Amino acid sequence: MTELVTRFAPSPTGNLHIGSARTALINFILKSQYPNSKLYLRIEDTDKQRSKEEYINNILNGLKWLGISWDNEPQIQSKNINRHLEIANELLKIKKAYKCACTENELSERRKKINSGEITSKKICVNCESNKDVQSLNKGFVIRIKIPEEGKEILHDVIQGKVEVNKNELDDFVLIRQNNTPTYMLSVVVDDHDLGVNYIIRGDDHLNNYFRQKFIYEFLSWEIPRYAHIPLINGEDGKKLSKRHGAVSITDLKKQGFLPEAIINNLILLGWAPNNQKDEIINLDNIINEFKINNLSKSSSIFSYKKLNFFNNHYIRQDDNLNKFYEYCKSNEFLNQYLQSDKNKITRIFNTYKKNILKYDDIINISKIYFDEYFKISLEKNFDIQFDNLFKEFLKLINNINTWEHDYINLKINEFLNQNNIKFPVLGKPVRYLLTNNYNGPSITDIFMILGKNKSLERLNNYKILNG
Ligand code: GLU
C-alpha cells in the first residue's frame, strides 16, 4: 500500500464511548505504523436531531485526553451537504439511482410482504424507476440507489476475512431524503472518497453497510478502500457493553480517576495479545511497534472492569504519576478542597494508599478521616487495662519524638515494642483505631506521618481524656 489514509468518523449523538475509543485507538495505531500516513477525524452530524455540540466537544476532548491525535482540523460532515447532493444527482444522471415517490403506505405494505417472505426480492420500490412522471418530478421524492439483483458480493475484510452476500439481499437504499438531505450511507462514501481515505477501520456493526456503500464507489469508478471491521465489545454477561455494566464513556472513566494509559492498555488487549509480552502491561509506543491488525480476533471481546482496575492500579503506582493525581484533584470538588487546604497531607495520603487503590476517586473516602477537624473516637468503652498502662508510656514516647520522620518514628516504636516485650498488634491495632476509627489500614507510622505530630497527639489525647 502507498501511504495510508484512514479516518475516525463518530456521530456526535453521545459522549465518547469505550467502543468508539477503541476504534479510534486502532486507527491511530495504524496511522502511527505507516510513515506519511494520515488519520482524519470527521464528525458525522447529519442526524441533526440527535447530534449535539456538547458531544462533539466531549469526543474531541476524550480523544485528546487519551493521547489520540489526528491530522488537520476535524471535518464537519453537515458542511459538505452540497457535495453529497451533487453526487446523488450524478448517480441519477448515469442511471445508477432513481427517484422514488412511493407513499409511506405503499412502502409499509411492501415491507410487510418482504418480511413475511411473500416476496423474495428485497426491493422496496419496484415501479418508480420506470415511471417517467416520477422521474421528472422536482419535489416530493427520495433518491434511491439502484443495486443489481444478480450475483454475489464478496468482501475480503482485514479482520473478518472473506464475507459474502447475495445481491438480492440488498435493498435500493435511500441516498437523498424527501427533505433534500443526504443519508449517512451517501455522505460517508463521498467524504471518505474526497479525503482520499484508502483504509476504513470501523465497528463491525457497519459490516453490512459495506455491501451497500461499495456500489457508490463502483458506479462512480472510485477506488474502493481496504476495510477492517472491528468486532464490538461486550460486557461480562456477553451482552452489548452498556451503562448496566458500569461506566461506558471515557468521561465517566476519567471522572472516576482512571488513567488514559490503563484504558488504552485494557482496550488494546481485547482480542489481541503481543507476541512476547511476559506481562500484560504495554504502553502505547510498544503497542504501535507490535500491534498487527490482522491478528485481531474477529469474535467479540469481553470488557472486564476488573482487568481495567488491575491496569489502573498498576499505572497509579508509578512514581511519575503524582502530577496526574494533582490534576485529577483539581477536577474533583472534594479532593480539590483537600489539595488547596493541605497539599502535603493529600500527597502523603496518596503515596501511602496508592498501592491499594483502583482509581483516584477512592482517595476521597480515605481522606475524609484524615481531614476531619472534629475527629472523635467512636469507642463505647476503653481497651483493657494492659493496653491503658502501655498507652500512657507510648504517649510519652510520641510526645518526646522531635524528629518527625518516618524511619525515626518506626525505630522508636520498634524499640518500645522490644522494651515492653510485646507484639505489634497488641499496641498497633488499638492505636490505629484511636487515630482513624479503624483497626485496619496502613502502618501507624504512616498514619503518624499523614497526620503530623500535633494532630496525631490531639487524637491520641482524646483517648487519654476518655480514659480519665
Ligand atoms: N458515524 C458512524 C458511527 O458513528 C461511523 C461510520 C463509519 O465509520 O463508516 O457509527
Coordinates of C-alpha atoms and ligand atoms in Angstrom, one line a residue:
M1 CA 0.0 0.0 0.0
T2 CA 1.2 3.5 -0.7
E3 CA 0.6 5.9 2.2
L4 CA -2.2 5.0 4.5
V5 CA -5.2 7.4 4.8
T6 CA -7.7 6.5 7.5
R7 CA -10.3 8.2 9.5
F8 CA -12.4 8.1 12.6
A9 CA -15.9 9.1 11.9
P10 CA -18.0 9.3 15.1
S11 CA -21.6 10.5 15.2
P12 CA -22.0 13.1 17.9
T13 CA -25.0 11.6 19.5
G14 CA -23.5 10.8 22.8
N15 CA -20.3 11.0 24.8
L16 CA -17.2 9.2 23.6
H17 CA -18.0 5.5 24.2
I18 CA -15.3 3.0 25.2
G19 CA -16.1 1.0 22.0
S20 CA -15.6 4.1 19.8
A21 CA -12.5 5.0 21.6
R22 CA -11.1 1.5 20.7
T23 CA -11.9 2.1 17.1
A24 CA -10.2 5.5 17.2
L25 CA -7.2 3.9 19.0
I26 CA -6.8 1.2 16.3
N27 CA -7.0 3.9 13.6
F28 CA -4.4 5.9 15.5
I29 CA -2.1 2.9 15.9
L30 CA -2.3 2.0 12.2
K31 CA -1.6 5.6 11.2
S32 CA 1.4 5.6 13.5
Q33 CA 2.7 2.4 12.0
Y34 CA 3.0 3.8 8.5
P35 CA 5.2 6.8 7.6
N36 CA 3.5 9.7 5.9
S37 CA 0.1 8.4 6.8
K38 CA -3.0 10.4 7.8
L39 CA -5.7 10.0 10.3
Y40 CA -8.7 12.3 9.8
L41 CA -11.4 13.0 12.2
R42 CA -14.9 13.5 10.8
I43 CA -17.9 14.4 12.8
E44 CA -20.9 12.7 11.2
D45 CA -23.6 15.1 12.3
T46 CA -26.1 14.7 9.6
D47 CA -28.7 13.3 12.1
K48 CA -29.4 16.9 13.3
Q49 CA -32.0 15.8 15.9
R50 CA -29.6 13.6 17.8
S51 CA -26.3 15.4 17.2
K52 CA -25.2 17.9 19.8
E53 CA -22.4 20.4 20.1
E54 CA -21.6 19.2 23.6
Y55 CA -21.0 15.7 22.3
I56 CA -18.6 17.0 19.6
N57 CA -16.6 18.6 22.4
N58 CA -16.8 15.6 24.5
I59 CA -15.5 13.3 21.7
L60 CA -12.6 15.7 20.8
N61 CA -11.6 16.2 24.5
G62 CA -11.8 12.5 25.2
L63 CA -9.6 11.6 22.3
K64 CA -7.0 14.3 23.3
W65 CA -7.0 13.1 26.9
L66 CA -6.4 9.5 25.7
G67 CA -3.4 10.8 23.6
I68 CA -5.1 10.0 20.3
S69 CA -4.3 12.8 17.8
W70 CA -5.4 13.3 14.2
D71 CA -4.4 15.3 11.2
N72 CA -5.9 18.7 10.2
E73 CA -9.0 20.2 11.6
P74 CA -11.9 17.9 12.3
Q75 CA -14.2 17.8 9.4
I76 CA -17.9 18.5 10.0
Q77 CA -20.0 16.3 7.7
S78 CA -23.0 18.6 7.5
K79 CA -20.9 21.3 5.9
N80 CA -20.5 19.1 2.8
I81 CA -24.1 18.6 2.1
N82 CA -23.9 20.3 -1.3
R83 CA -21.2 18.0 -2.4
H84 CA -23.3 15.0 -1.3
L85 CA -26.3 16.3 -3.3
E86 CA -24.1 16.8 -6.3
I87 CA -23.0 13.2 -6.2
A88 CA -26.6 11.9 -5.8
N89 CA -27.5 13.9 -8.9
E90 CA -24.5 12.5 -10.7
L91 CA -25.8 9.0 -9.9
L92 CA -29.2 9.9 -11.2
K93 CA -27.7 11.2 -14.4
I94 CA -25.8 8.0 -15.1
K95 CA -28.9 6.0 -14.2
K96 CA -27.4 4.3 -11.1
A97 CA -30.1 6.0 -9.0
Y98 CA -33.7 6.8 -9.4
K99 CA -36.4 9.0 -7.9
C100 CA -38.9 7.2 -5.7
A101 CA -42.3 8.7 -4.8
C102 CA -43.8 5.8 -3.0
T103 CA -46.1 6.8 -0.2
E104 CA -45.5 5.6 3.4
N105 CA -48.5 3.2 3.0
E106 CA -47.1 1.7 -0.2
L107 CA -43.7 1.2 1.4
S108 CA -45.1 -0.4 4.6
E109 CA -47.3 -2.7 2.6
R110 CA -44.4 -3.8 0.5
R111 CA -42.2 -4.1 3.6
K112 CA -44.8 -6.4 5.2
K113 CA -44.7 -8.7 2.2
I114 CA -40.9 -8.8 2.2
N115 CA -40.7 -9.6 5.9
S116 CA -43.4 -12.3 5.7
G117 CA -41.5 -13.9 2.8
E118 CA -44.4 -13.4 0.3
I119 CA -41.9 -11.5 -1.9
T120 CA -38.3 -12.8 -2.1
S121 CA -36.8 -9.7 -3.6
K122 CA -35.7 -7.0 -1.1
K123 CA -36.6 -4.2 -3.5
I124 CA -38.9 -1.9 -1.6
C125 CA -39.8 0.2 -4.7
V126 CA -40.5 -1.6 -8.0
N127 CA -42.4 0.9 -10.1
C128 CA -41.0 4.3 -9.7
E129 CA -37.8 3.8 -11.8
S130 CA -39.8 3.1 -14.9
N131 CA -42.4 5.7 -14.3
K132 CA -41.5 8.8 -16.4
D133 CA -43.7 11.1 -14.3
V134 CA -41.9 10.2 -11.1
Q135 CA -38.5 10.6 -12.8
S136 CA -39.4 14.1 -13.9
L137 CA -40.6 15.3 -10.5
N138 CA -39.0 18.3 -9.0
K139 CA -40.0 17.6 -5.4
G140 CA -41.8 15.0 -3.3
F141 CA -39.4 12.2 -3.9
V142 CA -36.4 10.4 -2.4
I143 CA -33.4 9.3 -4.4
R144 CA -32.6 5.6 -4.2
I145 CA -29.6 3.8 -5.4
K146 CA -30.1 1.1 -8.0
I147 CA -28.4 -2.1 -6.9
P148 CA -28.3 -5.1 -9.3
E149 CA -30.2 -8.2 -8.1
E150 CA -28.0 -10.8 -9.7
G151 CA -24.9 -12.5 -8.3
K152 CA -22.8 -12.2 -5.1
E153 CA -20.7 -9.6 -3.4
I154 CA -17.5 -10.6 -1.7
L155 CA -15.6 -8.5 0.8
H156 CA -12.0 -9.5 1.9
D157 CA -12.0 -7.8 5.2
V158 CA -8.7 -7.4 7.1
I159 CA -10.3 -8.8 10.3
Q160 CA -13.4 -10.6 9.3
G161 CA -11.8 -12.5 6.3
K162 CA -14.0 -13.4 3.3
V163 CA -17.6 -12.3 3.7
E164 CA -20.2 -13.0 1.1
V165 CA -23.6 -11.5 0.5
N166 CA -26.1 -12.3 -2.3
K167 CA -27.0 -9.1 -4.1
N168 CA -30.7 -9.9 -3.9
E169 CA -30.4 -9.4 -0.1
L170 CA -29.7 -5.8 -0.7
D171 CA -32.3 -3.1 -0.9
D172 CA -32.2 0.1 -3.0
F173 CA -31.3 2.3 -0.1
V174 CA -32.1 6.0 0.1
L175 CA -29.4 8.5 -0.8
I176 CA -31.4 11.7 -0.5
R177 CA -34.4 12.1 1.7
Q178 CA -37.6 13.9 0.8
N179 CA -36.4 17.0 2.5
N180 CA -33.4 17.0 0.2
T181 CA -30.9 16.0 2.8
P182 CA -28.3 13.2 2.2
T183 CA -28.3 10.0 4.3
Y184 CA -25.3 8.7 6.2
M185 CA -24.9 5.9 3.5
L186 CA -24.2 8.5 0.9
S187 CA -22.3 11.1 2.9
V188 CA -19.9 8.7 4.4
V189 CA -18.7 7.4 1.0
V190 CA -18.5 10.8 -0.6
D191 CA -16.5 12.3 2.3
D192 CA -14.2 9.3 2.5
H193 CA -13.5 9.4 -1.2
D194 CA -12.9 13.2 -1.2
L195 CA -10.5 12.8 1.7
G196 CA -8.6 10.1 -0.1
V197 CA -9.3 7.6 2.6
N198 CA -7.9 4.2 1.5
Y199 CA -8.3 2.2 4.7
I200 CA -11.5 2.1 6.7
I201 CA -11.3 0.8 10.2
R202 CA -14.7 0.8 12.0
G203 CA -17.0 -1.2 14.1
D204 CA -18.4 -4.4 12.6
D205 CA -21.9 -3.1 13.1
H206 CA -21.1 -1.4 9.8
L207 CA -20.1 -4.6 8.0
N208 CA -23.5 -4.8 6.2
N209 CA -23.2 -1.2 5.1
Y210 CA -20.1 -2.1 3.2
F211 CA -22.1 -4.2 0.8
R212 CA -24.3 -1.2 0.1
Q213 CA -21.8 1.6 0.2
K214 CA -19.4 -0.2 -2.2
F215 CA -21.9 0.4 -5.1
I216 CA -21.5 4.1 -4.8
Y217 CA -17.7 3.7 -5.3
E218 CA -18.2 1.2 -8.1
F219 CA -20.8 3.3 -10.0
L220 CA -18.5 6.3 -9.9
S221 CA -15.4 4.4 -10.7
W222 CA -13.9 5.4 -7.4
E223 CA -11.2 3.2 -5.8
I224 CA -12.7 1.1 -3.0
P225 CA -10.8 1.4 0.2
R226 CA -9.5 -1.6 2.2
Y227 CA -11.8 -2.4 5.1
A228 CA -11.2 -3.7 8.7
H229 CA -14.4 -4.2 10.6
I230 CA -13.6 -4.4 14.3
P231 CA -15.8 -6.7 16.5
L232 CA -17.8 -4.9 19.1
I233 CA -17.0 -5.2 22.8
N234 CA -19.4 -6.9 25.2
G235 CA -19.9 -6.8 28.9
E236 CA -19.1 -9.9 31.1
D237 CA -22.6 -11.2 30.5
G238 CA -21.9 -11.3 26.8
K239 CA -24.4 -8.5 26.1
K240 CA -23.5 -5.3 24.3
L241 CA -21.5 -3.1 26.6
S242 CA -23.9 -0.5 28.1
K243 CA -24.4 1.5 31.3
R244 CA -25.7 -1.6 33.0
H245 CA -22.2 -2.9 33.1
G246 CA -20.6 0.2 34.5
A247 CA -19.1 3.4 33.1
V248 CA -19.1 3.2 29.4
S249 CA -18.0 6.7 28.4
I250 CA -14.4 7.9 28.5
T251 CA -15.6 11.0 30.5
D252 CA -17.1 8.8 33.2
L253 CA -13.9 6.7 33.5
K254 CA -11.9 9.9 33.7
K255 CA -14.2 11.3 36.4
Q256 CA -13.7 8.2 38.5
G257 CA -9.9 8.5 38.2
F258 CA -8.9 6.0 35.6
L259 CA -5.7 6.9 33.7
P260 CA -5.5 7.0 29.9
E261 CA -2.6 4.5 30.0
A262 CA -4.8 2.0 31.8
I263 CA -7.7 2.5 29.4
I264 CA -5.5 2.1 26.4
N265 CA -3.7 -0.9 27.8
N266 CA -7.1 -2.6 28.6
L267 CA -8.7 -1.7 25.2
I268 CA -5.8 -3.0 23.1
L269 CA -5.7 -6.3 24.8
L270 CA -9.3 -7.0 23.8
G271 CA -9.0 -9.6 21.1
W272 CA -5.2 -9.1 20.6
A273 CA -2.1 -10.0 22.5
P274 CA 1.5 -9.0 21.9
N275 CA 3.8 -11.8 20.9
N276 CA 6.5 -12.0 23.5
Q277 CA 4.9 -10.0 26.3
K278 CA 5.7 -11.5 29.6
D279 CA 3.2 -9.5 31.4
E280 CA 0.3 -7.6 30.0
I281 CA 1.5 -4.1 30.8
I282 CA 2.1 -2.4 27.5
N283 CA 2.4 1.2 26.7
L284 CA 1.3 3.0 23.5
D285 CA 4.7 3.1 22.0
N286 CA 5.2 -0.6 22.3
I287 CA 1.7 -1.2 21.1
I288 CA 2.5 0.8 18.0
N289 CA 5.6 -1.4 17.5
E290 CA 3.9 -4.7 18.0
F291 CA 0.3 -4.4 17.0
K292 CA -0.8 -6.3 13.9
I293 CA -4.4 -5.6 12.9
N294 CA -4.8 -8.9 11.1
N295 CA -4.2 -10.7 14.3
L296 CA -7.2 -9.0 15.9
S297 CA -9.8 -11.6 16.8
K298 CA -12.9 -11.5 14.8
S299 CA -15.1 -12.6 17.6
S300 CA -16.5 -10.0 20.1
S301 CA -14.4 -9.4 23.2
I302 CA -15.4 -9.1 26.8
F303 CA -14.7 -5.8 28.5
S304 CA -13.7 -6.6 32.1
Y305 CA -13.8 -3.8 34.7
K306 CA -11.7 -6.0 37.0
K307 CA -9.0 -6.0 34.4
L308 CA -9.3 -2.3 33.9
N309 CA -8.9 -1.8 37.7
F310 CA -5.8 -4.0 37.6
F311 CA -4.2 -1.9 34.9
N312 CA -5.2 1.3 36.6
N313 CA -3.7 0.3 39.9
H314 CA -0.5 -0.5 38.1
Y315 CA -0.3 2.9 36.4
I316 CA -1.4 4.8 39.6
R317 CA 1.5 3.3 41.4
Q318 CA 4.1 4.7 39.0
D319 CA 6.1 7.4 40.7
D320 CA 5.8 9.8 37.8
N321 CA 2.1 9.9 38.1
L322 CA 1.9 12.2 41.1
N323 CA 1.3 15.2 38.9
K324 CA -1.6 13.4 37.2
F325 CA -3.1 12.9 40.7
Y326 CA -2.9 16.6 41.4
E327 CA -4.6 17.3 38.0
Y328 CA -7.3 14.9 39.0
C329 CA -7.7 16.5 42.4
K330 CA -8.3 19.9 40.7
S331 CA -11.1 18.4 38.7
N332 CA -12.8 16.9 41.8
E333 CA -14.8 19.0 44.2
F334 CA -13.7 17.2 47.3
L335 CA -10.1 16.4 46.5
N336 CA -9.6 20.0 45.3
Q337 CA -10.6 21.3 48.8
Y338 CA -8.1 19.0 50.4
L339 CA -5.4 19.9 47.8
Q340 CA -5.9 23.6 48.5
S341 CA -6.0 23.3 52.2
D342 CA -3.1 20.9 52.7
K343 CA -1.2 19.7 49.6
N344 CA 1.4 17.8 51.7
K345 CA -1.2 15.9 53.6
I346 CA -3.1 14.8 50.5
T347 CA 0.2 13.8 48.9
R348 CA 1.1 11.7 51.9
I349 CA -2.3 10.1 51.9
F350 CA -1.9 9.3 48.2
N351 CA 1.6 7.9 48.5
T352 CA 0.6 5.8 51.4
Y353 CA -2.5 4.3 49.8
K354 CA -1.7 4.3 46.1
K355 CA -0.7 0.6 46.0
N356 CA -4.2 -0.3 47.2
I357 CA -6.5 2.0 45.3
L358 CA -8.0 1.1 41.9
K359 CA -8.9 4.6 40.8
Y360 CA -8.2 8.2 42.1
D361 CA -11.6 8.8 43.5
D362 CA -11.0 6.0 46.0
I363 CA -8.9 8.6 47.8
I364 CA -12.0 10.7 48.6
N365 CA -13.3 8.4 51.2
I366 CA -9.9 7.5 52.5
S367 CA -9.1 11.2 53.0
K368 CA -12.2 12.1 55.0
I369 CA -10.9 10.7 58.3
Y370 CA -7.5 12.5 57.9
F371 CA -9.1 15.9 57.1
D372 CA -11.7 15.6 59.8
E373 CA -11.2 18.6 62.1
Y374 CA -13.8 17.4 64.5
F375 CA -12.5 13.8 64.7
K376 CA -13.9 11.8 67.7
I377 CA -13.0 8.3 68.6
S378 CA -16.0 6.1 68.3
L379 CA -15.5 3.8 71.2
E380 CA -18.0 2.6 73.7
K381 CA -15.6 1.6 76.4
N382 CA -11.8 1.6 77.0
F383 CA -9.5 -1.0 75.8
D384 CA -8.2 -3.3 78.6
I385 CA -6.0 -2.2 81.5
Q386 CA -2.9 -3.8 80.0
F387 CA -3.3 -1.5 76.9
D388 CA -4.1 1.5 79.0
N389 CA -0.9 1.1 81.1
L390 CA 1.1 0.7 77.9
F391 CA -0.6 3.6 76.3
K392 CA 0.5 6.1 79.0
E393 CA 4.1 5.2 78.2
F394 CA 3.5 5.2 74.5
L395 CA 2.0 8.7 74.6
K396 CA 5.1 9.9 76.4
L397 CA 7.3 8.4 73.8
I398 CA 5.3 10.0 70.9
N399 CA 5.4 13.3 72.8
N400 CA 9.1 13.2 73.0
I401 CA 9.8 12.5 69.4
N402 CA 11.0 15.7 67.9
T403 CA 12.3 14.4 64.6
W404 CA 9.0 13.6 62.9
E405 CA 10.4 11.4 60.2
H406 CA 9.1 8.0 59.0
D407 CA 12.2 5.9 59.8
Y408 CA 12.9 7.5 63.1
I409 CA 9.3 7.1 64.3
N410 CA 9.4 3.5 63.2
L411 CA 12.6 2.9 65.1
K412 CA 11.2 4.4 68.3
I413 CA 8.0 2.3 68.0
N414 CA 10.1 -0.9 67.5
E415 CA 12.3 -0.1 70.4
F416 CA 9.2 0.5 72.5
L417 CA 7.7 -2.9 71.5
N418 CA 11.0 -4.6 72.3
Q419 CA 11.5 -2.9 75.6
N420 CA 8.0 -3.9 76.7
N421 CA 8.3 -7.3 75.1
I422 CA 5.0 -7.0 73.2
K423 CA 4.0 -8.0 69.7
F424 CA 2.9 -5.2 67.4
P425 CA -0.9 -5.9 67.2
V426 CA -1.3 -5.5 71.0
L427 CA -0.3 -1.9 70.7
G428 CA -0.7 -1.2 66.9
K429 CA -4.3 -2.2 66.3
P430 CA -5.8 -0.1 69.1
V431 CA -3.6 2.9 68.4
R432 CA -4.6 2.7 64.7
Y433 CA -8.2 2.7 65.9
L434 CA -7.6 5.8 68.1
L435 CA -6.1 7.6 65.1
T436 CA -8.5 6.6 62.4
N437 CA -11.5 4.8 63.9
N438 CA -10.4 1.7 62.0
Y439 CA -8.5 -1.3 63.2
N440 CA -7.1 -1.9 59.7
G441 CA -5.2 0.3 57.5
P442 CA -1.6 1.5 56.9
S443 CA 1.1 1.2 59.5
I444 CA 0.7 3.5 62.4
T445 CA 3.9 5.2 61.4
D446 CA 2.4 6.0 58.0
I447 CA -0.7 7.3 59.8
F448 CA 1.5 9.5 62.1
M449 CA 3.2 10.8 59.1
I450 CA 0.0 11.7 57.4
L451 CA -1.5 13.4 60.4
G452 CA 1.7 15.1 61.6
K453 CA 2.7 15.3 65.2
N454 CA 0.2 17.8 66.6
K455 CA -2.9 16.1 65.0
S456 CA -1.7 12.7 66.0
L457 CA -1.2 13.7 69.6
E458 CA -4.5 15.5 69.6
R459 CA -6.3 12.3 68.5
L460 CA -4.3 10.1 71.0
N461 CA -5.0 12.6 73.8
N462 CA -8.7 12.1 73.1
Y463 CA -8.4 8.6 74.4
K464 CA -6.5 9.9 77.5
I465 CA -9.4 12.1 78.2
L466 CA -11.8 9.3 77.6
N467 CA -9.6 7.3 79.9
G468 CA -9.7 9.9 82.6
Ligands
GLU1 N1 -20.7 7.6 12.0 C1 -20.7 6.2 12.2 C2 -20.9 5.8 13.6 O1 -20.6 6.6 14.5 C3 -19.4 5.6 11.7 C4 -19.4 5.5 10.2 C5 -18.3 4.7 9.6 O2 -17.3 4.5 10.3 O3 -18.4 4.4 8.5 O4 -21.2 4.7 13.9

